[in-house]
Amino acid sequence: MTQNAVRAALPDGRREPASDEDPKEGPSDGDGGDAPASGADGGRRPRRGRRLLKWSAAVLALLIAGSATAGYLYYQRLNDNLEKDPLNLGDSKVAEPTPNAAGQTPLNILLIGSDARDSEENQQLGGARETFGSTPLADVQMLVHLSADRTNMSVISMPRDTLVHIPKCTDPDDGTVYPASNGRVMTNRSLGHGGPGCTVATWQELTGIHIDHFVMVDFAGVVSMADAVGGVPVCVDANIHSRTSDGKGSGLKLEKGTTDIRGEQALQWLRTRYGFEDGSDLARAEAQHMYMSSLVRRLRENATLSSPNKLRRLAEKATEALTVDPGLGTVKELYDLSTELRKVAPERITMTTMPNRYVGARVEPTEDAEKLFRLVREDIALDGKDAKPEKAEEKVPGDPAAADAEIAVQVRNGTRTDTLAAAPGRTSTVAGVLRDKGFAEATADTTGSLSEERTVVRYPSADLEGDARRVAEALGIPASAVKRSTDVSGVTLVVGADWREGTAYEAPGEDDETPESAHALNGADDEACMHVDPAFTW
């Protein structure tokens, strides 16, 4: 080992003393003292204390170097445990949110629970032997929104049977192109269109929310991580056994009251549909929210996780269980994210389910869902405890608007609601208003009506953003209602239910209350209890 290596291993390059005694005083037997000793030839003989000192320093340097190497190798092993997939497999992108006045931006992370039965363990845990090796489904989807100022967190669950348009996605492994869905299909199928990046693309298309990261976990991962944490408390208001007469159900069996669940029992809780509330995916989402809230509280309160061995076990189980995007592809990046998330107290966490209505046996987003998405896009706390954040001045589009007379605008009627038919003649009227203002290329699309709660101007690509903003400005439509979308081929004005009559648009006052239909649960609520269907008690 070189002298430089030895120096690097010790503070300030100093040599370590050979014993615990004060180095200024020689050992009691005189060996290694400061006074030189003479040899038989009258010269200076080697001092054993100096030799011991050098050997001690060398051994210490070797131990430090060995420990550092072991730590590095262990760190690399944890990094290698993480499976990584691209963030977004779709063609369209959603603009990143505008920073607030302090220059801070929110974080949006999509949590995905896969029902993959791609291993013997996952098949055993998931059941349904006939589905072994089949295309996985994204049966759990939750968007976690961390506010720009890191004071609050919002979670939105989307039921797995929500009908959505899945955009075109390209599999990064073999280049397979999955065309955009022909009509609406269940959102959980998005995972089979190339991977979690297509689920991200589907969410962005539906919500207009820019997603920064995703984290995906499978059955085995849920079980191993629940074991590593040491149990999570959940509550039922009666004894429950989730099993139907024909053998369906998760198999969850609990007594009335609060129980610490772990391992396979935790997976059963998260998957239970038969036995909770009305037996729907909506009830399952409520149960998942209860589990997540309790998990957060347990992690913050559980002092046993200060044990290095328990932390190491949790780190190993977590990294083995997760698939992440490259932006979270190292333990350090995951740790940094967890540090940001830990800044939020449980009482500032709000769990919600996307407002929806039934379409046959499936569900679709409602107007309240769009309102919930807007609150997240605008970084408004769902618990109502924050004032609307001050925003920095909006960025000017890179491509300026064309002359008004050269901007082609298509006007569509979106005034239809759940209770009212579309207001007649709105496209012709509003197109006429635009032409009167100098937009000679404004045309009315009378092919059908849409349902749009608020008037919106959409554009398909960045080069038309300036034109879209100019149209909104001319009509007094707020800039927040100008949105990029691949559903249109040019600048498109959709006259919403907020402009059913008249020629002058009046922007409605902003309602920033979380819709009741979102079934909000506060993260600090430790008294929540799942209602058990009497048909599943024992």
mmCIF file of C-alpha atoms in Angstrom, residues 115-401:
data_model
loop_
_atom_site.group_PDB
_atom_site.id
_atom_site.type_symbol
_atom_site.label_atom_id
_atom_site.label_comp_id
_atom_site.label_asym_id
_atom_site.label_seq_id
_atom_site.Cartn_x
_atom_site.Cartn_y
_atom_site.Cartn_z
ATOM 1 C CA ASP A 115 -51.204 -8.296 -11.423
ATOM 2 C CA ALA A 116 -48.394 -10.030 -13.339
ATOM 3 C CA ARG A 117 -48.290 -13.803 -12.826
ATOM 4 C CA ASP A 118 -44.855 -14.067 -14.407
ATOM 5 C CA SER A 119 -43.209 -16.077 -11.647
ATOM 6 C CA GLU A 120 -44.167 -19.056 -9.532
ATOM 7 C CA GLU A 121 -44.465 -16.820 -6.457
ATOM 8 C CA ASN A 122 -46.642 -14.228 -8.227
ATOM 9 C CA GLN A 123 -48.830 -16.993 -9.680
ATOM 10 C CA GLN A 124 -49.299 -18.575 -6.274
ATOM 11 C CA LEU A 125 -50.138 -15.264 -4.641
ATOM 12 C CA GLY A 126 -52.416 -14.083 -7.447
ATOM 13 C CA GLY A 127 -54.270 -17.332 -8.095
ATOM 14 C CA ALA A 128 -56.011 -17.758 -11.454
ATOM 15 C CA ARG A 129 -53.606 -20.420 -12.697
ATOM 16 C CA GLU A 130 -54.970 -20.157 -16.204
ATOM 17 C CA THR A 131 -53.549 -16.617 -16.462
ATOM 18 C CA PHE A 132 -49.920 -17.623 -15.756
ATOM 19 C CA GLY A 133 -47.621 -15.739 -18.109
ATOM 20 C CA SER A 134 -50.441 -13.694 -19.600
ATOM 21 C CA THR A 135 -50.237 -9.969 -20.357
ATOM 22 C CA PRO A 136 -50.124 -8.092 -17.021
ATOM 23 C CA LEU A 137 -52.744 -5.544 -16.045
ATOM 24 C CA ALA A 138 -52.308 -2.306 -14.085
ATOM 25 C CA ASP A 139 -54.915 -3.136 -11.477
ATOM 26 C CA VAL A 140 -53.832 -0.418 -9.034
ATOM 27 C CA GLN A 141 -53.164 3.116 -10.278
ATOM 28 C CA MET A 142 -52.590 6.033 -7.925
ATOM 29 C CA LEU A 143 -51.223 9.450 -8.769
ATOM 30 C CA VAL A 144 -49.240 10.989 -5.905
ATOM 31 C CA HIS A 145 -48.943 14.783 -6.136
ATOM 32 C CA LEU A 146 -46.380 16.476 -3.883
ATOM 33 C CA SER A 147 -46.973 20.216 -3.728
ATOM 34 C CA ALA A 148 -44.319 22.635 -4.939
ATOM 35 C CA ASP A 149 -43.725 23.982 -1.431
ATOM 36 C CA ARG A 150 -43.683 20.425 0.011
ATOM 37 C CA THR A 151 -46.385 21.227 2.571
ATOM 38 C CA ASN A 152 -49.102 18.872 1.325
ATOM 39 C CA MET A 153 -49.713 15.739 -0.707
ATOM 40 C CA SER A 154 -52.694 14.627 -2.797
ATOM 41 C CA VAL A 155 -53.419 11.105 -4.003
ATOM 42 C CA ILE A 156 -55.898 10.210 -6.759
ATOM 43 C CA SER A 157 -56.848 6.577 -7.367
ATOM 44 C CA MET A 158 -58.316 5.551 -10.710
ATOM 45 C CA PRO A 159 -60.531 2.430 -10.658
ATOM 46 C CA ARG A 160 -59.027 -0.280 -12.846
ATOM 47 C CA ASP A 161 -62.211 -0.585 -14.952
ATOM 48 C CA THR A 162 -62.291 3.120 -15.891
ATOM 49 C CA LEU A 163 -62.945 3.543 -19.611
ATOM 50 C CA VAL A 164 -60.224 5.647 -21.259
ATOM 51 C CA HIS A 165 -58.516 6.189 -24.594
ATOM 52 C CA ILE A 166 -55.106 4.489 -24.546
ATOM 53 C CA PRO A 167 -52.721 6.414 -26.828
ATOM 54 C CA LYS A 168 -50.312 4.863 -29.293
ATOM 55 C CA CYS A 169 -47.359 3.347 -27.430
ATOM 56 C CA THR A 170 -44.116 1.768 -28.598
ATOM 57 C CA ASP A 171 -42.554 -1.132 -26.709
ATOM 58 C CA PRO A 172 -38.959 -0.090 -25.886
ATOM 59 C CA ASP A 173 -37.687 -3.695 -25.907
ATOM 60 C CA ASP A 174 -38.736 -4.971 -29.318
ATOM 61 C CA GLY A 175 -40.105 -1.874 -31.057
ATOM 62 C CA THR A 176 -43.670 -3.215 -31.206
ATOM 63 C CA VAL A 177 -46.097 -0.379 -31.904
ATOM 64 C CA TYR A 178 -49.445 -0.565 -30.134
ATOM 65 C CA PRO A 179 -51.917 1.660 -31.987
ATOM 66 C CA ALA A 180 -54.204 3.992 -30.072
ATOM 67 C CA SER A 181 -57.263 2.170 -28.763
ATOM 68 C CA ASN A 182 -60.270 2.072 -31.045
ATOM 69 C CA GLY A 183 -62.750 3.681 -28.675
ATOM 70 C CA ARG A 184 -62.511 3.495 -24.914
ATOM 71 C CA VAL A 185 -61.131 0.475 -23.066
ATOM 72 C CA MET A 186 -60.366 -0.350 -19.440
ATOM 73 C CA THR A 187 -57.389 1.609 -18.141
ATOM 74 C CA ASN A 188 -55.694 -1.451 -16.630
ATOM 75 C CA ARG A 189 -54.951 -2.733 -20.149
ATOM 76 C CA SER A 190 -52.478 0.111 -20.693
ATOM 77 C CA LEU A 191 -49.714 -1.843 -18.931
ATOM 78 C CA GLY A 192 -49.854 -4.501 -21.649
ATOM 79 C CA HIS A 193 -49.113 -1.912 -24.371
ATOM 80 C CA GLY A 194 -45.360 -1.929 -23.871
ATOM 81 C CA GLY A 195 -45.066 -1.467 -20.124
ATOM 82 C CA PRO A 196 -45.666 1.099 -17.358
ATOM 83 C CA GLY A 197 -44.641 3.937 -19.673
ATOM 84 C CA CYS A 198 -47.913 3.444 -21.569
ATOM 85 C CA THR A 199 -49.893 3.698 -18.321
ATOM 86 C CA VAL A 200 -48.086 6.995 -17.719
ATOM 87 C CA ALA A 201 -48.968 8.170 -21.244
ATOM 88 C CA THR A 202 -52.629 7.222 -20.673
ATOM 89 C CA TRP A 203 -52.794 9.223 -17.452
ATOM 90 C CA GLN A 204 -51.204 12.266 -19.065
ATOM 91 C CA GLU A 205 -53.632 12.124 -21.984
ATOM 92 C CA LEU A 206 -56.633 11.919 -19.651
ATOM 93 C CA THR A 207 -55.626 14.402 -16.972
ATOM 94 C CA GLY A 208 -53.263 16.902 -18.597
ATOM 95 C CA ILE A 209 -50.995 16.381 -15.574
ATOM 96 C CA HIS A 210 -47.246 16.107 -16.213
ATOM 97 C CA ILE A 211 -45.948 12.917 -14.561
ATOM 98 C CA ASP A 212 -42.345 13.010 -13.345
ATOM 99 C CA HIS A 213 -41.854 9.389 -12.241
ATOM 100 C CA PHE A 214 -43.531 6.028 -11.855
ATOM 101 C CA VAL A 215 -43.053 3.205 -9.348
ATOM 102 C CA MET A 216 -44.493 -0.254 -10.065
ATOM 103 C CA VAL A 217 -44.748 -3.220 -7.694
ATOM 104 C CA ASP A 218 -46.063 -6.777 -8.181
ATOM 105 C CA PHE A 219 -47.778 -9.257 -5.807
ATOM 106 C CA ALA A 220 -44.562 -10.659 -4.376
ATOM 107 C CA GLY A 221 -43.226 -7.157 -3.830
ATOM 108 C CA VAL A 222 -46.248 -6.127 -1.766
ATOM 109 C CA VAL A 223 -45.855 -9.199 0.454
ATOM 110 C CA SER A 224 -42.101 -8.830 1.010
ATOM 111 C CA MET A 225 -42.268 -5.103 1.716
ATOM 112 C CA ALA A 226 -45.222 -5.521 4.099
ATOM 113 C CA ASP A 227 -43.173 -8.098 6.002
ATOM 114 C CA ALA A 228 -40.130 -5.832 6.078
ATOM 115 C CA VAL A 229 -42.143 -2.941 7.550
ATOM 116 C CA GLY A 230 -43.476 -5.185 10.292
ATOM 117 C CA GLY A 231 -47.233 -4.833 9.865
ATOM 118 C CA VAL A 232 -49.792 -2.133 9.105
ATOM 119 C CA PRO A 233 -52.974 -1.522 11.186
ATOM 120 C CA VAL A 234 -56.341 -1.701 9.358
ATOM 121 C CA CYS A 235 -59.923 -1.784 10.611
ATOM 122 C CA VAL A 236 -63.177 -3.559 9.689
ATOM 123 C CA ASP A 237 -66.552 -2.959 11.351
ATOM 124 C CA ALA A 238 -67.411 -6.686 11.405
ATOM 125 C CA ASN A 239 -65.755 -10.054 10.945
ATOM 126 C CA ILE A 240 -64.933 -10.528 7.271
ATOM 127 C CA HIS A 241 -64.077 -13.456 5.011
ATOM 128 C CA SER A 242 -63.643 -12.445 1.380
ATOM 129 C CA ARG A 243 -64.728 -15.663 -0.326
ATOM 130 C CA THR A 244 -67.788 -16.325 -2.482
ATOM 131 C CA SER A 245 -69.630 -19.621 -2.769
ATOM 132 C CA ASP A 246 -67.920 -20.298 -6.098
ATOM 133 C CA GLY A 247 -64.448 -19.633 -4.720
ATOM 134 C CA LYS A 248 -63.898 -16.017 -5.785
ATOM 135 C CA GLY A 249 -62.397 -13.385 -3.486
ATOM 136 C CA SER A 250 -59.029 -12.548 -1.970
ATOM 137 C CA GLY A 251 -59.384 -14.950 0.960
ATOM 138 C CA LEU A 252 -58.940 -12.146 3.522
ATOM 139 C CA LYS A 253 -60.204 -13.250 6.936
ATOM 140 C CA LEU A 254 -60.158 -10.792 9.832
ATOM 141 C CA GLU A 255 -61.974 -10.250 13.087
ATOM 142 C CA LYS A 256 -63.925 -7.084 13.790
ATOM 143 C CA GLY A 257 -61.791 -4.146 14.894
ATOM 144 C CA THR A 258 -58.175 -3.182 14.201
ATOM 145 C CA THR A 259 -55.583 -5.758 13.123
ATOM 146 C CA ASP A 260 -51.938 -5.408 12.181
ATOM 147 C CA ILE A 261 -51.640 -7.098 8.790
ATOM 148 C CA ARG A 262 -48.443 -8.131 7.079
ATOM 149 C CA GLY A 263 -47.144 -10.379 4.346
ATOM 150 C CA GLU A 264 -49.759 -12.198 2.270
ATOM 151 C CA GLN A 265 -52.533 -10.825 4.453
ATOM 152 C CA ALA A 266 -51.556 -7.304 3.397
ATOM 153 C CA LEU A 267 -51.820 -8.334 -0.259
ATOM 154 C CA GLN A 268 -55.253 -9.840 0.420
ATOM 155 C CA TRP A 269 -56.401 -6.571 1.977
ATOM 156 C CA LEU A 270 -55.226 -4.526 -0.994
ATOM 157 C CA ARG A 271 -56.937 -6.893 -3.452
ATOM 158 C CA THR A 272 -60.226 -7.413 -1.569
ATOM 159 C CA ARG A 273 -63.368 -6.479 -3.466
ATOM 160 C CA TYR A 274 -65.889 -9.088 -2.323
ATOM 161 C CA GLY A 275 -66.827 -8.143 1.222
ATOM 162 C CA PHE A 276 -66.057 -4.406 1.367
ATOM 163 C CA GLU A 277 -68.932 -1.946 0.997
ATOM 164 C CA ASP A 278 -70.794 -2.690 -2.268
ATOM 165 C CA GLY A 279 -68.195 -5.101 -3.636
ATOM 166 C CA SER A 280 -66.928 -2.675 -6.284
ATOM 167 C CA ASP A 281 -63.507 -1.409 -7.250
ATOM 168 C CA LEU A 282 -64.474 1.859 -5.567
ATOM 169 C CA ALA A 283 -64.638 0.100 -2.200
ATOM 170 C CA ARG A 284 -61.309 -1.550 -2.916
ATOM 171 C CA ALA A 285 -59.795 1.897 -3.527
ATOM 172 C CA GLU A 286 -61.070 3.047 -0.103
ATOM 173 C CA ALA A 287 -59.382 0.049 1.531
ATOM 174 C CA GLN A 288 -56.139 0.805 -0.299
ATOM 175 C CA HIS A 289 -56.249 4.402 0.918
ATOM 176 C CA MET A 290 -56.690 3.209 4.497
ATOM 177 C CA TYR A 291 -53.690 0.904 4.128
ATOM 178 C CA MET A 292 -51.474 3.597 2.603
ATOM 179 C CA SER A 293 -52.395 6.143 5.263
ATOM 180 C CA SER A 294 -51.653 3.641 8.011
ATOM 181 C CA LEU A 295 -48.394 2.652 6.330
ATOM 182 C CA VAL A 296 -47.238 6.265 6.256
ATOM 183 C CA ARG A 297 -48.073 6.718 9.939
ATOM 184 C CA ARG A 298 -46.376 3.438 10.867
ATOM 185 C CA LEU A 299 -43.172 4.331 9.018
ATOM 186 C CA ARG A 300 -43.042 7.719 10.727
ATOM 187 C CA GLU A 301 -43.734 6.281 14.188
ATOM 188 C CA ASN A 302 -41.883 2.957 14.077
ATOM 189 C CA ALA A 303 -38.638 3.426 15.957
ATOM 190 C CA THR A 304 -37.559 -0.170 15.187
ATOM 191 C CA LEU A 305 -36.725 0.906 11.662
ATOM 192 C CA SER A 306 -33.773 2.772 13.119
ATOM 193 C CA SER A 307 -32.141 -0.669 13.383
ATOM 194 C CA PRO A 308 -29.499 -0.997 10.633
ATOM 195 C CA ASN A 309 -30.464 -4.633 10.030
ATOM 196 C CA LYS A 310 -34.141 -3.792 9.604
ATOM 197 C CA LEU A 311 -33.334 -0.868 7.351
ATOM 198 C CA ARG A 312 -31.046 -3.058 5.255
ATOM 199 C CA ARG A 313 -33.766 -5.695 4.956
ATOM 200 C CA LEU A 314 -36.327 -3.085 3.945
ATOM 201 C CA ALA A 315 -33.903 -1.640 1.366
ATOM 202 C CA GLU A 316 -33.245 -5.060 -0.143
ATOM 203 C CA LYS A 317 -36.929 -6.018 -0.287
ATOM 204 C CA ALA A 318 -37.938 -2.659 -1.716
ATOM 205 C CA THR A 319 -35.336 -2.636 -4.475
ATOM 206 C CA GLU A 320 -36.137 -6.236 -5.420
ATOM 207 C CA ALA A 321 -39.845 -5.420 -5.586
ATOM 208 C CA LEU A 322 -39.827 -2.251 -7.671
ATOM 209 C CA THR A 323 -39.774 -1.273 -11.314
ATOM 210 C CA VAL A 324 -39.030 2.433 -11.770
ATOM 211 C CA ASP A 325 -38.268 4.957 -14.489
ATOM 212 C CA PRO A 326 -34.595 5.860 -15.094
ATOM 213 C CA GLY A 327 -35.016 9.059 -13.065
ATOM 214 C CA LEU A 328 -35.464 6.867 -9.966
ATOM 215 C CA GLY A 329 -32.981 4.239 -11.074
ATOM 216 C CA THR A 330 -30.620 4.401 -8.093
ATOM 217 C CA VAL A 331 -30.997 4.004 -4.358
ATOM 218 C CA LYS A 332 -29.852 7.586 -3.902
ATOM 219 C CA GLU A 333 -32.581 8.914 -6.186
ATOM 220 C CA LEU A 334 -35.213 6.840 -4.383
ATOM 221 C CA TYR A 335 -33.876 8.049 -1.046
ATOM 222 C CA ASP A 336 -33.968 11.670 -2.204
ATOM 223 C CA LEU A 337 -37.600 11.195 -3.292
ATOM 224 C CA SER A 338 -38.524 9.638 0.048
ATOM 225 C CA THR A 339 -36.874 12.579 1.807
ATOM 226 C CA GLU A 340 -39.123 14.959 -0.124
ATOM 227 C CA LEU A 341 -42.220 12.890 0.650
ATOM 228 C CA ARG A 342 -41.382 12.722 4.374
ATOM 229 C CA LYS A 343 -41.608 16.499 4.596
ATOM 230 C CA VAL A 344 -45.409 16.218 4.514
ATOM 231 C CA ALA A 345 -47.181 15.512 7.816
ATOM 232 C CA PRO A 346 -49.961 12.841 7.668
ATOM 233 C CA GLU A 347 -52.634 15.468 8.401
ATOM 234 C CA ARG A 348 -51.710 17.227 5.142
ATOM 235 C CA ILE A 349 -52.125 14.071 3.028
ATOM 236 C CA THR A 350 -55.447 13.691 1.203
ATOM 237 C CA MET A 351 -56.452 10.381 -0.405
ATOM 238 C CA THR A 352 -59.153 10.523 -3.090
ATOM 239 C CA THR A 353 -60.807 8.359 -5.737
ATOM 240 C CA MET A 354 -61.377 9.780 -9.217
ATOM 241 C CA PRO A 355 -65.067 10.825 -9.382
ATOM 242 C CA ASN A 356 -66.850 8.511 -11.781
ATOM 243 C CA ARG A 357 -70.188 7.165 -12.960
ATOM 244 C CA TYR A 358 -71.214 3.743 -14.176
ATOM 245 C CA VAL A 359 -71.358 2.926 -17.879
ATOM 246 C CA GLY A 360 -72.819 -0.542 -17.810
ATOM 247 C CA ALA A 361 -70.447 -2.581 -15.663
ATOM 248 C CA ARG A 362 -67.595 -0.075 -16.129
ATOM 249 C CA VAL A 363 -67.049 3.514 -15.039
ATOM 250 C CA GLU A 364 -66.026 6.774 -16.697
ATOM 251 C CA PRO A 365 -64.691 10.085 -15.326
ATOM 252 C CA THR A 366 -67.252 12.755 -14.496
ATOM 253 C CA GLU A 367 -67.093 16.556 -14.552
ATOM 254 C CA ASP A 368 -65.968 16.343 -10.915
ATOM 255 C CA ALA A 369 -62.992 14.270 -12.082
ATOM 256 C CA GLU A 370 -61.871 17.059 -14.394
ATOM 257 C CA LYS A 371 -62.216 19.475 -11.479
ATOM 258 C CA LEU A 372 -60.009 17.220 -9.339
ATOM 259 C CA PHE A 373 -57.427 17.022 -12.121
ATOM 260 C CA ARG A 374 -57.482 20.819 -12.440
ATOM 261 C CA LEU A 375 -56.788 21.254 -8.722
ATOM 262 C CA VAL A 376 -53.740 19.021 -9.068
ATOM 263 C CA ARG A 377 -52.569 20.750 -12.252
ATOM 264 C CA GLU A 378 -52.789 24.095 -10.467
ATOM 265 C CA ASP A 379 -51.125 22.726 -7.303
ATOM 266 C CA ILE A 380 -54.097 23.490 -5.051
ATOM 267 C CA ALA A 381 -54.183 21.482 -1.818
ATOM 268 C CA LEU A 382 -57.108 19.062 -1.677
ATOM 269 C CA ASP A 383 -57.474 19.514 2.083
ATOM 270 C CA GLY A 384 -58.488 23.155 1.598
ATOM 271 C CA LYS A 385 -55.860 24.429 4.026
ATOM 272 C CA ASP A 386 -53.792 26.339 1.483
ATOM 273 C CA ALA A 387 -54.576 29.522 -0.321
ATOM 274 C CA LYS A 388 -54.210 29.300 -4.074
ATOM 275 C CA PRO A 389 -50.451 29.483 -4.627
ATOM 276 C CA GLU A 390 -49.008 32.571 -6.216
ATOM 277 C CA LYS A 391 -47.662 31.764 -9.656
ATOM 278 C CA ALA A 392 -44.767 33.144 -11.564
ATOM 279 C CA GLU A 393 -45.460 35.090 -14.719
ATOM 280 C CA GLU A 394 -46.593 32.751 -17.483
ATOM 281 C CA LYS A 395 -44.073 31.862 -20.141
ATOM 282 C CA VAL A 396 -44.522 33.359 -23.582
ATOM 283 C CA PRO A 397 -44.886 30.646 -26.250
ATOM 284 C CA GLY A 398 -41.740 30.113 -28.287
ATOM 285 C CA ASP A 399 -43.708 30.364 -31.550
ATOM 286 C CA PRO A 400 -45.647 33.677 -31.631
ATOM 287 C CA ALA A 401 -49.215 33.889 -32.882
#
